[in-house]
Tab-separated table of C-alpha atoms in Angstrom:
chain	number	residue	atom	x	y	z
A	1	MET	CA	95.544	116.026	93.430
A	2	SER	CA	95.908	119.768	94.059
A	3	GLU	CA	94.629	119.305	97.610
A	4	LEU	CA	97.504	117.005	98.530
A	5	SER	CA	100.613	118.392	100.180
A	6	MET	CA	103.083	117.407	102.855
A	7	SER	CA	100.526	118.661	105.372
A	8	SER	CA	98.272	115.788	104.268
A	9	PHE	CA	100.462	113.451	106.310
A	10	SER	CA	100.227	113.318	110.098
A	11	PHE	CA	103.271	113.106	112.359
A	12	GLU	CA	102.806	110.787	115.325
A	13	ASP	CA	105.189	110.801	118.289
A	14	LEU	CA	105.350	107.007	118.458
A	15	THR	CA	108.282	104.639	118.444
A	16	THR	CA	108.466	102.017	115.733
A	17	GLU	CA	107.995	99.406	118.463
A	18	ASP	CA	104.718	101.103	119.434
A	19	VAL	CA	103.560	100.999	115.808
A	20	ASP	CA	104.503	97.319	115.477
A	21	ALA	CA	102.593	96.476	118.658
A	22	ALA	CA	99.499	98.338	117.457
A	23	GLU	CA	99.642	96.560	114.099
A	24	ALA	CA	99.845	93.180	115.820
A	25	LEU	CA	96.872	94.020	118.053
A	26	TRP	CA	94.571	95.471	115.406
A	27	GLY	CA	95.836	93.188	112.665
A	28	GLY	CA	94.568	90.212	114.660
A	29	LEU	CA	91.124	91.775	114.951
A	30	THR	CA	91.123	92.594	111.240
A	31	ASP	CA	91.944	88.969	110.404
A	32	ASP	CA	88.902	87.937	112.425
A	33	VAL	CA	86.682	90.412	110.579
A	34	ARG	CA	88.140	89.295	107.245
A	35	ARG	CA	87.177	85.692	108.039
A	36	LEU	CA	83.739	86.880	109.102
A	37	LEU	CA	83.320	88.739	105.806
A	38	ASP	CA	84.091	85.567	103.860
A	39	LEU	CA	81.777	83.420	106.008
A	40	THR	CA	78.918	85.933	105.758
A	41	ILE	CA	78.950	85.298	102.012
A	42	ARG	CA	79.344	81.511	102.090
A	43	SER	CA	77.488	80.375	105.222
A	44	ARG	CA	74.198	78.431	105.019
A	45	VAL	CA	73.293	78.338	108.721
A	46	GLY	CA	69.707	78.867	109.833
A	47	PRO	CA	67.844	81.882	111.262
A	48	GLU	CA	68.764	81.124	114.886
A	49	GLN	CA	72.481	81.096	114.169
A	50	VAL	CA	72.195	84.274	112.091
A	51	ALA	CA	70.306	86.033	114.899
A	52	ARG	CA	72.888	84.952	117.478
A	53	ALA	CA	75.753	86.062	115.222
A	54	ARG	CA	74.103	89.466	114.742
A	55	ALA	CA	73.713	89.936	118.501
A	56	MET	CA	77.394	89.176	119.086
A	57	LEU	CA	78.418	91.491	116.261
A	58	GLN	CA	76.315	94.300	117.622
A	59	GLU	CA	77.994	93.880	121.016
A	60	ALA	CA	81.416	93.967	119.354
A	61	ALA	CA	80.460	97.061	117.362
A	62	ASP	CA	79.303	98.833	120.521
A	63	LEU	CA	82.648	98.063	122.190
A	64	LEU	CA	84.655	99.459	119.285
A	65	ALA	CA	82.391	102.500	118.968
A	66	GLU	CA	83.384	103.678	122.457
A	67	ASP	CA	86.351	105.474	120.873
A	68	ALA	CA	86.047	105.765	117.088
A	69	PRO	CA	86.882	109.207	115.645
A	70	ALA	CA	84.868	110.143	112.564
A	71	GLU	CA	87.767	111.252	110.356
A	72	PRO	CA	89.507	108.924	107.845
A	73	ALA	CA	92.455	106.853	109.032
A	74	GLY	CA	94.930	108.834	106.908
A	75	VAL	CA	98.668	108.335	106.479
A	76	HIS	CA	100.973	108.767	109.473
A	77	TYR	CA	104.708	108.757	110.059
A	78	ASN	CA	107.098	108.907	112.995
A	79	ALA	CA	110.534	110.395	113.586
A	80	HIS	CA	112.263	107.145	112.646
A	81	GLY	CA	111.173	106.948	109.004
A	82	ARG	CA	108.286	104.547	109.635
A	83	SER	CA	104.963	105.290	107.939
A	84	TRP	CA	101.606	103.552	108.136
A	85	ASN	CA	98.326	103.694	106.247
A	86	TRP	CA	96.073	101.340	108.189
A	87	GLY	CA	92.861	102.225	106.353
A	88	ASN	CA	94.210	101.577	102.844
A	89	THR	CA	91.822	99.360	100.890
A	90	VAL	CA	94.657	97.236	99.434
A	91	VAL	CA	97.293	96.989	102.173
A	92	GLY	CA	95.623	98.468	105.265
A	93	VAL	CA	96.389	96.527	108.439
A	94	ARG	CA	93.001	97.584	109.866
A	95	ASN	CA	90.930	97.243	106.681
A	96	ALA	CA	89.239	93.846	106.426
A	97	PHE	CA	88.512	94.337	102.716
A	98	ALA	CA	92.256	94.489	102.003
A	99	PRO	CA	93.339	90.920	101.044
A	100	PRO	CA	95.929	92.148	102.294
A	101	VAL	CA	98.583	92.655	99.608
A	102	ARG	CA	102.251	92.311	100.597
A	103	LEU	CA	104.942	93.408	98.141
A	104	ALA	CA	108.401	92.020	97.439
A	105	TRP	CA	111.060	94.027	95.596
A	106	GLY	CA	113.280	91.734	93.514
A	107	ASP	CA	116.894	92.186	92.507
A	108	ASP	CA	115.665	92.048	88.886
A	109	ASP	CA	113.736	95.339	89.366
A	110	VAL	CA	110.419	93.499	89.370
A	111	VAL	CA	107.953	94.071	92.215
A	112	ARG	CA	105.889	90.974	92.981
A	113	SER	CA	102.968	89.993	95.161
A	114	ALA	CA	101.041	86.784	95.757
A	115	VAL	CA	97.639	86.875	97.427
A	116	THR	CA	94.494	84.785	97.688
A	117	LEU	CA	91.253	86.385	96.507
A	118	GLY	CA	88.190	84.642	97.892
A	119	ALA	CA	84.432	85.193	97.913
A	120	PRO	CA	84.454	88.925	98.840
A	121	TYR	CA	86.238	89.718	95.555
A	122	GLU	CA	83.936	87.876	93.143
A	123	GLY	CA	82.552	89.462	89.984
A	124	PRO	CA	81.580	86.982	87.261
A	125	PRO	CA	80.777	83.562	88.769
A	126	GLY	CA	83.979	82.037	90.119
A	127	SER	CA	86.113	84.942	88.879
A	128	VAL	CA	87.687	88.034	90.402
A	129	HIS	CA	85.791	91.286	89.766
A	130	GLY	CA	87.524	93.314	87.078
A	131	GLY	CA	87.472	96.378	89.315
A	132	VAL	CA	89.311	94.457	92.019
A	133	SER	CA	92.044	93.527	89.536
A	134	ALA	CA	92.313	97.201	88.602
A	135	LEU	CA	92.455	98.215	92.271
A	136	LEU	CA	95.262	95.786	93.096
A	137	LEU	CA	97.267	96.578	89.974
A	138	ASP	CA	96.927	100.322	90.541
A	139	HIS	CA	98.396	99.965	94.015
A	140	LEU	CA	101.152	97.579	92.928
A	141	MET	CA	102.152	99.877	90.083
A	142	GLY	CA	102.105	102.972	92.265
A	143	GLU	CA	104.359	101.274	94.780
A	144	THR	CA	106.634	100.196	91.924
A	145	ALA	CA	106.804	103.775	90.668
A	146	SER	CA	107.768	104.891	94.175
A	147	ALA	CA	111.117	103.077	93.792
A	148	ALA	CA	110.853	101.140	97.051
A	149	HIS	CA	109.264	104.075	98.890
A	150	THR	CA	112.052	106.519	98.091
A	151	ARG	CA	109.687	108.941	96.313
A	152	LEU	CA	105.978	109.736	96.465
A	153	THR	CA	103.831	109.085	93.388
A	154	VAL	CA	100.169	109.456	92.420
A	155	THR	CA	98.277	107.756	89.606
A	156	GLY	CA	97.995	109.825	86.425
A	157	THR	CA	96.475	107.349	83.979
A	158	LEU	CA	95.824	103.611	84.121
A	159	THR	CA	95.134	101.468	81.040
A	160	LEU	CA	93.930	97.892	81.458
A	161	ARG	CA	93.548	95.046	78.980
A	162	TYR	CA	91.344	92.220	80.231
A	163	VAL	CA	92.692	89.176	78.410
A	164	ARG	CA	90.777	86.383	80.147
A	165	PRO	CA	88.830	85.760	83.379
A	166	LEU	CA	90.897	85.621	86.571
A	167	PRO	CA	89.690	82.696	88.727
A	168	LEU	CA	89.133	83.235	92.432
A	169	GLY	CA	91.896	81.778	94.564
A	170	PRO	CA	95.667	82.323	94.632
A	171	VAL	CA	96.874	84.993	92.207
A	172	ARG	CA	100.204	86.661	91.568
A	173	MET	CA	101.124	90.085	90.259
A	174	GLU	CA	104.278	91.560	88.769
A	175	ALA	CA	105.217	95.136	87.868
A	176	ARG	CA	108.258	97.003	86.614
A	177	VAL	CA	109.193	100.552	85.651
A	178	SER	CA	109.412	100.741	81.867
A	179	GLU	CA	110.237	104.438	81.436
A	180	GLU	CA	111.082	107.545	83.453
A	181	SER	CA	111.125	111.197	82.422
A	182	GLY	CA	111.363	113.926	85.039
A	183	ARG	CA	108.361	113.608	87.320
A	184	LYS	CA	106.694	110.995	85.074
A	185	VAL	CA	107.118	107.265	85.680
A	186	THR	CA	105.596	104.614	83.384
A	187	VAL	CA	104.934	101.180	84.863
A	188	THR	CA	103.724	97.924	83.272
A	189	ALA	CA	102.125	95.075	85.218
A	190	THR	CA	100.189	91.816	85.020
A	191	ILE	CA	97.959	89.712	87.259
A	192	ARG	CA	97.394	85.989	86.705
A	193	PRO	CA	96.492	82.767	88.538
A	194	ASP	CA	99.283	81.622	90.829
A	195	VAL	CA	99.900	78.357	89.017
A	196	VAL	CA	102.771	77.171	86.835
A	197	ASP	CA	102.780	78.593	83.290
A	198	ALA	CA	99.620	80.645	83.841
A	199	GLU	CA	99.040	83.358	81.252
A	200	PRO	CA	98.166	86.923	82.337
A	201	ALA	CA	94.489	87.580	82.931
A	202	VAL	CA	94.921	91.364	83.013
A	203	GLU	CA	97.719	93.495	81.538
A	204	ALA	CA	98.172	97.092	82.654
A	205	THR	CA	100.155	100.198	81.814
A	206	GLY	CA	100.132	103.216	84.076
A	207	LEU	CA	101.569	106.716	84.163
A	208	PHE	CA	102.487	107.857	87.669
A	209	ILE	CA	103.369	111.389	88.639
A	210	ILE	CA	105.662	112.717	91.341
A	211	PRO	CA	103.816	115.834	92.611
A	212	ARG	CA	105.739	119.074	92.321
A	213	TRP	CA	105.615	119.577	96.078
A	214	ALA	CA	107.139	116.114	96.611
A	215	TYR	CA	109.637	116.090	93.734
A	216	GLN	CA	112.593	117.052	95.924
A	217	PRO	CA	111.197	116.979	99.465
A	218	ASP	CA	113.313	118.103	102.360
A	219	PRO	CA	114.064	114.900	104.305
A	220	ASP	CA	114.190	116.935	107.527
A	221	THR	CA	110.645	118.315	107.172
A	222	GLY	CA	108.615	115.685	105.331
A	223	PRO	CA	107.610	112.050	105.820
A	224	THR	CA	109.737	109.258	104.415
A	225	GLY	CA	108.798	105.799	103.266
A	226	ILE	CA	105.327	106.868	102.094
A	227	GLY	CA	105.283	105.367	98.587
A	228	SER	CA	102.238	105.764	96.362
A	229	LEU	CA	98.909	107.470	96.956
A	230	ASP	CA	96.197	105.672	94.977
């Protein structure tokens, strides 16, 4: 945590329209890769089809490698308050492992998300890997602690109670702030199957911290709309 500071974020001289266009372009490619990831797990085609698929993938990889900087994607922001974190493993527009999660802030102070978790997220047979549940809840809770991206938070502690297996397929998550004290924000959350009257599969409580350097950031010198850093 001590290595993070406002300098960890990169300013990009792009309009919000430019960012939206880039997300549409690369988001489409990521959807294709996401489908490929699922099919790689489930497909039963023969050696010839696998060999042909590999050849096409290698060609695609060579195309993309023509300009692929080695450094991480990072978090960027522009002069209009727009930020983006395309490599994020939960919400990244350009990360095919991200389901991706989309959040909705309710008028009842509950942050919700519904997402489908398929074959790439399996742990026990037919069930979501417990680490994936922890990953998604950590992000959801951090975003909840950020108060709709009006403050930056990092995870301090995360406590999980695995109540029952979470079946693969549609799931829903909910989180709310249960306590605040200075730079400390406590959040509770659940994840469960997205069916009527489903009981929670995992219950979580997390302590999230607003870093000292971000506690009262100068809006004229720092990024806005960043949210949580998991």
